[in-house]
Short mmCIF file of C-alpha atoms in Angstrom, two decimals:
data_model
loop_
_atom_site.label_atom_id
_atom_site.label_comp_id
_atom_site.label_asym_id
_atom_site.label_seq_id
_atom_site.Cartn_x
_atom_site.Cartn_y
_atom_site.Cartn_z
CA MET A 191 0.00 0.00 0.00
CA ASN A 192 1.45 3.39 -0.99
CA ALA A 193 1.59 6.41 1.31
CA LEU A 194 -1.62 7.99 0.00
CA ASP A 195 -3.63 4.78 0.38
CA SER A 196 -2.17 4.21 3.85
CA LEU A 197 -3.06 7.73 4.87
CA ARG A 198 -6.63 7.40 3.58
CA SER A 199 -7.06 4.08 5.38
CA GLN A 200 -5.84 5.58 8.65
CA LEU A 201 -8.11 8.60 8.27
CA ARG A 202 -11.17 6.46 7.58
CA SER A 203 -10.61 4.16 10.53
CA THR A 204 -10.02 7.15 12.81
CA ALA A 205 -13.23 8.77 11.56
CA THR A 206 -15.10 5.51 12.16
CA LEU A 207 -13.95 5.56 15.77
CA ALA A 208 -14.94 9.23 16.03
CA SER A 209 -18.38 8.36 14.66
CA ALA A 210 -18.91 6.12 17.68
CA ALA A 211 -18.15 9.10 19.93
CA SER A 212 -20.60 11.19 17.92
CA LEU A 213 -23.30 8.57 18.39
CA LEU A 214 -22.68 8.53 22.13
CA GLY A 215 -22.86 12.35 22.16
CA TRP A 216 -26.17 12.32 20.27
CA ASP A 217 -27.59 9.73 22.65
CA GLU A 218 -26.45 11.76 25.65
CA GLN A 219 -28.49 14.74 24.44
CA THR A 220 -31.57 12.76 23.44
CA TYR A 221 -32.28 9.41 25.15
CA MET A 222 -29.63 8.63 27.78
CA PRO A 223 -31.04 8.28 31.31
CA PRO A 224 -29.68 10.94 33.69
CA ALA A 225 -27.94 8.38 35.90
CA GLY A 226 -25.80 7.32 32.96
CA GLY A 227 -23.97 10.65 32.88
CA PRO A 228 -20.80 9.83 34.84
CA PHE A 229 -20.14 6.63 32.90
CA ARG A 230 -20.87 8.38 29.60
CA ALA A 231 -18.21 10.96 30.48
CA GLU A 232 -15.77 8.10 31.13
CA GLN A 233 -16.64 6.54 27.77
CA GLN A 234 -16.21 9.82 25.93
CA GLY A 235 -12.89 10.55 27.62
CA MET A 236 -11.52 7.14 26.66
CA LEU A 237 -12.68 7.48 23.06
CA ALA A 238 -11.27 11.02 22.81
CA GLY A 239 -7.88 9.71 23.91
CA MET A 240 -7.97 6.86 21.41
CA ILE A 241 -8.98 9.18 18.57
CA HIS A 242 -6.27 11.68 19.47
CA GLY A 243 -3.70 8.89 19.56
CA ARG A 244 -4.61 7.90 16.01
CA GLN A 245 -4.64 11.51 14.83
CA THR A 246 -1.10 12.03 16.15
CA ASP A 247 0.30 8.65 15.09
CA PRO A 248 3.90 9.27 13.88
CA ARG A 249 3.13 7.22 10.79
CA VAL A 250 0.72 9.97 9.69
CA GLY A 251 3.60 12.43 9.83
CA ALA A 252 5.81 10.08 7.84
CA TRP A 253 3.17 9.52 5.14
CA LEU A 254 2.61 13.26 4.89
CA ALA A 255 6.33 13.94 4.53
CA GLU A 256 6.58 11.35 1.76
CA LEU A 257 3.60 12.79 -0.10
CA GLU A 258 4.77 16.37 0.33
CA GLY A 259 7.99 15.45 -1.39
CA SER A 260 6.37 13.49 -4.21
CA GLY A 261 5.63 16.38 -6.57
CA LEU A 262 1.83 16.36 -6.34
CA ASP A 263 0.04 18.82 -8.60
CA PRO A 264 -0.69 21.70 -6.18
CA ASP A 265 -4.15 22.18 -7.70
CA SER A 266 -5.13 18.52 -7.40
CA ALA A 267 -7.56 17.00 -4.91
CA GLU A 268 -4.71 14.88 -3.56
CA ALA A 269 -2.62 17.94 -2.80
CA ALA A 270 -5.57 19.56 -1.04
CA LEU A 271 -6.06 16.42 1.03
CA VAL A 272 -2.40 16.36 2.05
CA ARG A 273 -2.41 20.08 2.86
CA GLU A 274 -5.47 19.81 5.12
CA VAL A 275 -4.31 16.62 6.86
CA ARG A 276 -0.97 18.32 7.52
CA ARG A 277 -2.84 21.22 9.14
CA ASP A 278 -4.91 18.83 11.28
CA PHE A 279 -1.87 16.75 12.22
CA ASP A 280 0.25 19.73 13.22
CA LEU A 281 -2.52 21.14 15.40
CA ALA A 282 -3.37 17.79 16.98
CA THR A 283 0.25 17.10 17.89
CA LYS A 284 0.37 20.36 19.83
CA LEU A 285 -2.26 19.05 22.24
CA PRO A 286 -1.28 16.68 25.07
CA GLN A 287 -3.45 13.57 25.16
CA ARG A 288 -4.15 14.22 28.84
CA LEU A 289 -5.73 17.58 27.92
CA VAL A 290 -7.84 16.05 25.14
CA GLU A 291 -9.19 13.32 27.45
CA GLU A 292 -9.83 15.75 30.32
CA LEU A 293 -11.69 18.18 28.07
CA SER A 294 -13.90 15.39 26.78
CA GLU A 295 -14.77 14.12 30.27
CA VAL A 296 -15.30 17.59 31.74
CA THR A 297 -17.53 18.77 28.91
CA SER A 298 -19.57 15.56 28.93
CA LEU A 299 -20.40 16.12 32.60
CA ALA A 300 -20.84 19.85 32.03
CA GLN A 301 -23.46 19.37 29.33
CA GLN A 302 -25.53 17.28 31.71
CA ALA A 303 -25.07 19.87 34.47
CA TRP A 304 -26.05 22.64 32.05
CA VAL A 305 -29.36 20.98 31.19
CA ALA A 306 -30.25 20.76 34.89
CA ALA A 307 -28.95 24.26 35.72
CA ARG A 308 -30.82 25.84 32.84
CA LYS A 309 -34.03 24.12 33.87
CA ALA A 310 -33.56 25.22 37.50
CA ASN A 311 -32.39 28.73 36.55
CA ASP A 312 -29.31 28.15 38.72
CA PHE A 313 -25.99 29.54 37.47
CA ALA A 314 -24.20 28.56 40.70
CA ALA A 315 -24.79 24.89 39.88
CA PHE A 316 -23.10 25.28 36.50
CA GLU A 317 -20.34 27.71 37.51
CA PRO A 318 -17.78 25.10 38.71
CA HIS A 319 -18.12 23.22 35.42
CA LEU A 320 -17.68 26.34 33.30
CA THR A 321 -14.71 27.43 35.42
CA LYS A 322 -12.97 24.12 34.62
CA ILE A 323 -13.82 24.44 30.93
CA VAL A 324 -12.49 27.99 30.62
CA ALA A 325 -9.25 26.98 32.34
CA LEU A 326 -8.84 24.02 30.01
CA LYS A 327 -9.65 26.11 26.92
CA ARG A 328 -7.02 28.66 27.96
CA GLU A 329 -4.57 25.78 28.23
CA GLU A 330 -5.67 24.52 24.84
CA ALA A 331 -5.27 27.98 23.28
CA ALA A 332 -1.77 28.24 24.71
CA ALA A 333 -0.81 24.83 23.34
CA LEU A 334 -2.24 25.55 19.89
CA SER A 335 -0.47 28.93 19.81
CA GLU A 336 2.97 27.44 20.37
CA GLY A 337 5.25 28.15 17.42
CA ARG A 338 2.63 30.31 15.65
CA SER A 339 2.46 34.08 15.35
CA LEU A 340 -1.00 34.66 16.76
CA ALA A 341 -1.97 38.12 17.93
CA ASP A 342 -4.66 36.95 20.35
CA PRO A 343 -5.07 33.70 22.33
CA TYR A 344 -8.66 33.57 21.04
CA ASP A 345 -7.25 33.22 17.50
CA ALA A 346 -6.21 29.64 18.24
CA LEU A 347 -9.75 28.65 19.28
CA LEU A 348 -11.50 30.53 16.47
CA ASP A 349 -9.18 28.90 13.92
CA GLN A 350 -10.50 25.46 14.85
CA TYR A 351 -13.96 26.36 13.58
CA GLU A 352 -13.20 28.93 10.87
CA ALA A 353 -9.81 28.07 9.42
CA HIS A 354 -7.42 31.00 8.97
CA ALA A 355 -9.86 33.57 10.38
CA THR A 356 -8.47 35.90 13.04
CA THR A 357 -10.06 37.66 15.97
CA ALA A 358 -9.10 41.04 14.54
CA GLU A 359 -10.71 40.27 11.17
CA VAL A 360 -13.93 39.07 12.75
CA ALA A 361 -14.02 42.06 15.09
CA GLU A 362 -13.68 44.39 12.09
CA VAL A 363 -16.52 42.65 10.23
CA PHE A 364 -18.71 42.93 13.32
CA GLU A 365 -17.84 46.59 13.85
CA ASN A 366 -18.92 47.34 10.28
CA LEU A 367 -22.09 45.28 10.60
CA ARG A 368 -23.35 46.42 13.98
CA PRO A 369 -24.19 50.13 13.29
CA PRO A 370 -26.42 49.45 10.24
CA LEU A 371 -28.24 46.71 12.15
CA VAL A 372 -28.84 48.97 15.14
CA THR A 373 -30.12 51.70 12.79
CA LEU A 374 -32.46 49.27 11.01
CA VAL A 375 -33.88 48.04 14.33
CA ALA A 376 -34.46 51.65 15.40
CA ASP A 377 -36.13 52.53 12.08
CA ILE A 378 -38.50 49.59 12.43
CA ALA A 379 -39.31 50.54 16.02
CA ASP A 380 -39.91 54.20 15.12
CA ARG A 381 -41.61 54.01 11.73
CA GLY A 382 -42.69 50.44 11.09
CA ARG A 383 -46.23 49.19 11.22
CA ALA A 384 -47.03 46.80 14.05
CA ASN A 385 -46.92 43.06 13.37
CA ASP A 386 -48.92 41.18 16.01
CA ALA A 387 -47.11 38.07 17.26
CA GLY A 388 -50.16 36.74 19.09
CA VAL A 389 -51.08 34.35 16.31
CA LEU A 390 -47.80 32.46 16.86
CA THR A 391 -48.63 31.75 20.50
CA ARG A 392 -51.95 30.02 19.92
CA SER A 393 -52.31 26.26 20.37
CA TYR A 394 -50.12 24.21 18.00
CA PRO A 395 -50.23 20.53 19.03
CA VAL A 396 -46.73 19.06 19.15
CA ASP A 397 -47.49 15.93 17.16
CA VAL A 398 -48.87 18.05 14.31
CA GLN A 399 -45.87 20.38 14.51
CA ARG A 400 -43.58 17.40 14.12
CA THR A 401 -45.45 16.09 11.09
CA LEU A 402 -45.40 19.49 9.36
CA GLY A 403 -41.74 20.11 10.22
CA GLU A 404 -40.65 16.72 8.90
CA ALA A 405 -42.66 17.29 5.73
CA ALA A 406 -40.94 20.63 5.15
CA ALA A 407 -37.47 19.16 5.84
CA ALA A 408 -38.15 16.33 3.38
CA ALA A 409 -39.49 18.79 0.79
CA ILE A 410 -36.28 20.86 0.77
CA GLY A 411 -34.32 17.65 0.22
CA PHE A 412 -33.40 16.06 3.57
CA ASP A 413 -33.34 12.28 3.12
CA PHE A 414 -35.06 10.63 6.08
CA ASP A 415 -33.88 7.23 4.86
CA ALA A 416 -30.42 8.53 5.75
CA GLY A 417 -31.36 10.56 8.81
CA ARG A 418 -33.85 11.15 11.60
CA LEU A 419 -35.33 13.90 13.79
CA ASP A 420 -35.46 13.76 17.60
CA VAL A 421 -36.03 16.06 20.58
CA THR A 422 -33.37 17.68 22.75
CA ALA A 423 -32.86 20.66 25.07
CA HIS A 424 -30.87 22.62 22.48
CA PRO A 425 -31.25 21.75 18.78
CA PHE A 426 -28.27 20.41 16.83
CA CYS A 427 -27.32 18.29 13.84
CA THR A 428 -24.69 15.59 14.02
CA ASP A 429 -23.20 13.45 11.27
CA ILE A 430 -22.67 9.90 12.49
CA GLY A 431 -21.32 8.70 9.15
CA PRO A 432 -22.36 7.99 5.55
CA GLY A 433 -26.10 7.40 5.47
CA ASP A 434 -26.70 8.55 9.06
CA VAL A 435 -27.32 12.22 9.85
CA ARG A 436 -29.22 13.06 13.06
CA LEU A 437 -31.31 16.22 13.47
CA THR A 438 -32.83 17.43 16.73
CA THR A 439 -35.32 20.13 17.60
CA ARG A 440 -37.48 21.25 20.52
CA TYR A 441 -41.20 21.99 20.68
CA ASP A 442 -43.44 24.49 22.42
CA GLU A 443 -47.15 24.02 21.90
CA ARG A 444 -47.62 27.76 22.39
CA PHE A 445 -44.88 29.01 20.07
CA PHE A 446 -44.98 27.78 16.48
CA PRO A 447 -41.71 29.24 15.08
CA MET A 448 -39.35 27.50 17.51
CA ALA A 449 -39.71 23.96 16.19
CA PHE A 450 -40.64 24.71 12.58
CA PHE A 451 -37.77 27.09 11.81
CA GLY A 452 -35.44 25.17 14.12
CA THR A 453 -36.14 22.04 12.10
CA LEU A 454 -35.50 23.86 8.81
CA HIS A 455 -32.26 25.22 10.27
CA GLU A 456 -30.98 21.81 11.34
CA ALA A 457 -32.17 20.29 8.07
CA GLY A 458 -29.98 22.84 6.29
CA HIS A 459 -27.00 21.48 8.23
CA GLY A 460 -28.18 17.97 7.40
CA LEU A 461 -28.39 18.70 3.68
CA TYR A 462 -24.74 19.78 3.75
CA GLU A 463 -23.70 16.59 5.54
CA GLN A 464 -25.73 14.43 3.16
CA GLY A 465 -24.21 16.28 0.20
CA LEU A 466 -20.56 15.73 1.16
CA PRO A 467 -18.75 13.07 -0.89
CA HIS A 468 -19.31 9.78 0.95
CA ASP A 469 -16.36 8.13 -0.77
CA ALA A 470 -14.13 10.70 0.93
CA PHE A 471 -15.45 9.91 4.44
CA GLY A 472 -12.78 10.50 7.05
CA THR A 473 -10.67 12.75 4.85
CA PRO A 474 -10.85 16.55 4.66
CA LEU A 475 -12.47 16.26 1.23
CA GLY A 476 -15.45 14.60 2.91
CA GLN A 477 -15.79 17.27 5.59
CA ALA A 478 -17.46 20.68 5.66
CA ALA A 479 -15.30 23.64 4.68
CA SER A 480 -15.84 25.32 8.04
CA LEU A 481 -18.48 25.98 10.68
CA GLY A 482 -19.18 29.35 9.03
CA VAL A 483 -19.89 27.68 5.69
CA HIS A 484 -21.93 25.05 7.52
CA GLU A 485 -23.95 27.79 9.17
CA SER A 486 -24.49 29.45 5.80
CA GLN A 487 -26.42 26.38 4.72
CA SER A 488 -28.65 26.23 7.78
CA ARG A 489 -29.38 29.96 7.83
CA MET A 490 -30.08 29.98 4.10
CA TRP A 491 -32.75 27.29 4.36
CA GLU A 492 -34.17 28.68 7.59
CA ASN A 493 -34.36 32.34 6.59
CA LEU A 494 -33.67 33.10 2.95
CA VAL A 495 -35.91 30.21 1.90
CA GLY A 496 -38.07 29.35 4.91
CA ARG A 497 -39.08 32.87 5.88
CA SER A 498 -39.61 34.05 2.31
CA ARG A 499 -42.98 35.08 0.95
CA ALA A 500 -42.70 32.55 -1.87
CA PHE A 501 -42.11 29.67 0.55
CA TRP A 502 -45.31 30.43 2.44
CA GLY A 503 -47.26 30.80 -0.76
CA HIS A 504 -46.89 27.01 -0.90
CA TRP A 505 -46.82 26.08 2.81
CA PHE A 506 -49.38 28.41 4.38
CA PRO A 507 -52.41 26.48 3.07
CA GLN A 508 -50.86 23.31 4.50
CA ALA A 509 -50.20 25.02 7.83
CA GLN A 510 -53.79 26.26 7.92
CA ALA A 511 -55.05 22.75 7.27
CA ALA A 512 -52.76 21.37 9.98
CA PHE A 513 -53.72 24.00 12.56
CA PRO A 514 -57.26 25.16 11.73
CA GLY A 515 -57.89 26.44 15.25
CA ALA A 516 -54.76 28.61 15.28
CA LEU A 517 -54.57 29.74 11.65
CA GLY A 518 -58.10 29.40 10.29
CA ASP A 519 -58.83 33.11 10.68
CA VAL A 520 -55.37 34.33 9.59
CA ASP A 521 -54.49 35.46 6.07
CA GLU A 522 -51.21 34.66 4.39
CA ASP A 523 -49.94 38.26 4.33
CA ALA A 524 -50.50 38.70 8.06
CA PHE A 525 -48.80 35.38 8.80
CA TYR A 526 -45.80 36.28 6.63
CA ARG A 527 -45.35 39.61 8.40
CA THR A 528 -45.73 37.93 11.78
CA ILE A 529 -43.06 35.28 11.23
CA ASN A 530 -40.74 38.10 10.13
CA ARG A 531 -41.47 40.28 13.14
CA VAL A 532 -38.46 42.27 14.40
CA GLU A 533 -38.14 42.85 18.10
CA PRO A 534 -35.25 42.66 20.58
CA SER A 535 -35.57 39.35 22.40
CA PHE A 536 -33.64 37.30 24.92
CA ILE A 537 -33.20 33.94 23.16
CA ARG A 538 -30.71 33.75 20.28
CA VAL A 539 -32.21 30.75 18.49
CA GLU A 540 -35.61 32.47 18.44
CA ALA A 541 -34.25 35.86 17.31
CA ASP A 542 -35.33 37.49 14.07
CA GLU A 543 -32.97 37.95 11.12
CA VAL A 544 -32.21 41.58 11.97
CA THR A 545 -31.28 41.21 15.64
CA TYR A 546 -29.75 37.72 15.43
CA ASN A 547 -26.20 38.85 14.67
CA LEU A 548 -26.23 41.17 17.68
CA HIS A 549 -26.69 38.07 19.85
CA VAL A 550 -23.59 36.56 18.25
CA MET A 551 -21.53 39.72 18.73
CA LEU A 552 -22.43 39.76 22.43
CA ARG A 553 -21.13 36.21 22.90
CA PHE A 554 -18.00 37.00 20.89
CA ASP A 555 -17.25 39.92 23.22
CA LEU A 556 -17.71 37.81 26.36
CA GLU A 557 -15.76 34.81 25.06
CA ARG A 558 -12.75 36.96 24.28
CA LYS A 559 -12.82 38.35 27.81
CA LEU A 560 -13.15 34.90 29.37
CA ILE A 561 -10.19 33.51 27.43
CA GLY A 562 -8.12 36.68 27.84
CA GLY A 563 -8.60 36.64 31.60
CA ASP A 564 -10.50 39.93 31.65
CA LEU A 565 -13.72 38.30 32.88
CA ALA A 566 -14.08 35.78 35.70
CA VAL A 567 -16.66 33.03 35.26
CA ALA A 568 -18.33 34.09 38.52
CA ASP A 569 -18.94 37.53 37.01
CA LEU A 570 -20.43 36.20 33.76
CA PRO A 571 -24.14 36.66 34.61
CA ALA A 572 -23.65 40.34 35.51
CA ALA A 573 -21.43 40.95 32.49
CA TRP A 574 -24.00 39.24 30.24
CA ASP A 575 -26.82 41.43 31.54
CA GLU A 576 -24.79 44.61 31.20
CA THR A 577 -23.67 43.80 27.64
CA PHE A 578 -27.20 42.74 26.73
CA ARG A 579 -28.55 46.10 27.86
CA ASP A 580 -25.90 47.86 25.76
CA TYR A 581 -26.83 45.84 22.67
CA PHE A 582 -30.61 45.49 23.02
CA GLY A 583 -31.80 47.99 25.61
CA ILE A 584 -33.44 45.23 27.69
CA THR A 585 -32.26 43.01 30.55
CA PRO A 586 -32.81 39.24 30.74
CA PRO A 587 -35.15 38.35 33.60
CA ASP A 588 -33.08 35.32 34.65
CA VAL A 589 -29.97 33.34 33.74
CA SER A 590 -31.97 30.71 31.83
CA GLN A 591 -32.84 33.44 29.34
CA GLY A 592 -29.38 34.95 29.76
CA CYS A 593 -25.99 33.31 29.97
CA LEU A 594 -27.34 29.76 30.43
CA GLN A 595 -29.42 29.66 27.25
CA ASP A 596 -26.81 28.12 24.91
CA VAL A 597 -25.25 24.66 25.10
CA HIS A 598 -21.97 25.69 23.47
CA TRP A 599 -19.90 26.67 26.51
CA SER A 600 -20.87 23.50 28.36
CA ALA A 601 -19.59 21.57 25.33
CA GLY A 602 -16.31 23.51 25.31
CA LEU A 603 -17.14 25.16 21.97
CA ILE A 604 -15.48 28.49 22.72
CA GLY A 605 -14.58 30.18 19.44
CA TYR A 606 -17.65 28.73 17.71
CA PHE A 607 -20.13 31.61 18.06
CA PRO A 608 -18.61 34.00 15.49
CA THR A 609 -19.25 31.41 12.79
CA TYR A 610 -22.99 32.02 13.15
CA ALA A 611 -22.69 35.62 11.98
CA LEU A 612 -20.14 34.68 9.33
CA GLY A 613 -22.65 32.07 8.18
CA ASN A 614 -25.31 34.73 7.69
CA ILE A 615 -22.92 36.78 5.59
CA TYR A 616 -21.81 33.78 3.52
CA ALA A 617 -25.45 32.70 3.08
CA SER A 618 -26.50 36.04 1.62
CA GLN A 619 -23.57 36.10 -0.80
CA LEU A 620 -24.16 32.51 -1.91
CA PHE A 621 -27.92 32.96 -2.27
CA GLU A 622 -27.42 36.09 -4.36
CA ALA A 623 -25.02 34.19 -6.63
CA ALA A 624 -27.48 31.29 -6.92
CA LYS A 625 -30.29 33.61 -7.96
CA THR A 626 -28.04 35.21 -10.57
CA GLU A 627 -27.11 31.84 -12.09
CA ILE A 628 -30.40 29.96 -11.73
CA GLY A 629 -32.90 32.73 -12.25
CA ASP A 630 -36.30 32.95 -10.58
CA LEU A 631 -35.88 30.79 -7.48
CA GLU A 632 -38.98 32.29 -5.85
CA ARG A 633 -41.26 30.84 -8.55
CA GLY A 634 -40.01 27.38 -7.69
CA PHE A 635 -40.38 27.99 -3.95
CA ALA A 636 -44.01 29.06 -4.48
CA GLU A 637 -44.59 25.68 -6.16
CA GLY A 638 -42.70 23.71 -3.51
CA ASP A 639 -39.69 23.11 -5.78
CA TYR A 640 -36.33 23.56 -4.03
CA ARG A 641 -34.28 21.18 -6.17
CA PRO A 642 -32.58 23.84 -8.35
CA LEU A 643 -31.15 25.58 -5.28
CA LEU A 644 -30.09 22.32 -3.63
CA ASP A 645 -28.43 21.09 -6.82
CA TRP A 646 -26.58 24.40 -7.14
CA LEU A 647 -25.35 24.16 -3.55
CA ARG A 648 -24.30 20.55 -4.05
CA GLU A 649 -22.26 21.48 -7.11
CA ASN A 650 -20.74 24.71 -5.81
CA VAL A 651 -20.36 24.11 -2.07
CA HIS A 652 -21.03 20.60 -0.78
CA THR A 653 -19.00 18.56 -3.26
CA HIS A 654 -15.73 20.39 -2.50
CA GLY A 655 -15.49 19.47 1.18
CA ARG A 656 -12.43 21.24 2.57
CA ARG A 657 -10.63 21.47 -0.75
CA PHE A 658 -10.74 25.26 -0.46
CA ALA A 659 -10.41 27.47 2.59
CA PRO A 660 -13.80 28.91 3.59
CA ALA A 661 -13.13 32.47 2.45
CA GLU A 662 -11.59 31.16 -0.78
CA LEU A 663 -14.57 28.90 -1.44
CA VAL A 664 -17.09 31.74 -1.06
CA GLU A 665 -15.02 34.05 -3.25
CA ARG A 666 -14.67 31.37 -5.96
CA VAL A 667 -18.43 30.82 -5.99
CA THR A 668 -19.59 34.44 -5.69
CA GLY A 669 -16.71 36.33 -7.30
CA ARG A 670 -16.38 38.52 -4.21
CA PRO A 671 -14.47 38.29 -0.93
CA LEU A 672 -16.29 38.23 2.40
CA GLU A 673 -18.38 41.38 2.80
CA SER A 674 -21.65 42.24 4.52
CA ASP A 675 -23.25 44.20 1.66
CA SER A 676 -25.37 41.27 0.45
CA LEU A 677 -26.70 40.61 3.94
CA LEU A 678 -27.50 44.25 4.60
CA ASN A 679 -29.14 44.66 1.19
CA HIS A 680 -31.29 41.61 1.85
CA LEU A 681 -32.34 42.83 5.30
CA HIS A 682 -33.12 46.40 4.15
CA THR A 683 -35.09 45.24 1.11
CA LYS A 684 -37.06 42.56 2.92
CA TYR A 685 -37.88 44.47 6.09
CA SER A 686 -38.70 47.71 4.36
CA GLY A 687 -41.46 45.71 2.67
CA VAL A 688 -42.49 43.79 5.79
CA TYR A 689 -42.77 46.95 7.87
CA GLY A 690 -43.74 49.46 5.19
CA ILE A 691 -40.84 51.82 5.90
#
């Protein structure tokens, strides 16, 4: 077996082992009995150590060195594979196995503690877990920074989710994006017509919500023969392996948008996973370009498709039939304006398109302070409330609607949040390019036809895996580097119409 075949075989077997850890993680968040938590943490820690051992196997380094000296065409898929595995290998070898195992065990227990603390509205119960996580993530950032010229310790964590992005670059994008968003929110508050949200809080039986949500996910292209939908405390999508993508959502009988748009969002992630080349499983060419690109897919299907007028031209009659008591006296125009209502709110995953990115910027600010040592974990609730008032002009009534609302910190995913806003920006650029190339997408949406958009995404985004860096991929597809003009144009055009301003 030559070096390339040996490398691919090692990568696939390592990914197969990692898929077992993913399945255990999915089960932990969905069906595992609470008493199983401590043993699950032990299982996850052991698996994390085994996976890390395979990722840092000296043979991988030797195969890479041989391939790097073999004269591969730099534009070939093989060269891209070697380049990305080299990046992964060099980063993995910076991390001590003890740290990898400890992080896995600590975060497994922390996620269980977070669920209970959030339910009980008790930050003190979660604080010791988060304190351990922040300390370990600082240690991880220091290890990943060794031998690299990084301007900020947060760079090392951000780079794991959005390759080659820097804290300074993201901060600049956010600084340019925030003022226009704040102005748009103020314009809507001052001059926009009122959109009554009461219709969304009528009775929507959960079993009917699930049926409608699954139908919509299947209609946009999610293959339920290769995936499933379950319930959890905080929605997510996880790829177990070829032919097995798990979606989760959560339901509220008195709030329709949470499950329906949450399901579309996670289905968007699932479409990306199902569209990656299965024959490249385990290699970078079978993995998403980045979390920002991943988020572009979920936000595109949730918002640019799912909250569009054309989409509801097809789905509103079905929703009325499904919920005659809640929607029987509502017209389509009123429903469309209601699901696109703009109002500062406490919960990120329920936020409208206009205010959503402000939620991400808040978390970015606090994460940087936690990792930089400028904010103690004990002071996080007060800092959250103060920053929230600065951004939104309102104060969360409790920690469950404040700093305990997201699962990410309990899972150790510090550096992840900025990818949500980057995903919105990427989504708008990609969607604009798709409309230019395909033509009238809205006509298809109004008829329940989403295949042209999905096919375009499969060809231009999904099929490449990590062959191109995220910013390079978006620029290749759209002809423009990362910029927020497309997003701002979309928001101004849409919400001027929704609110008559």
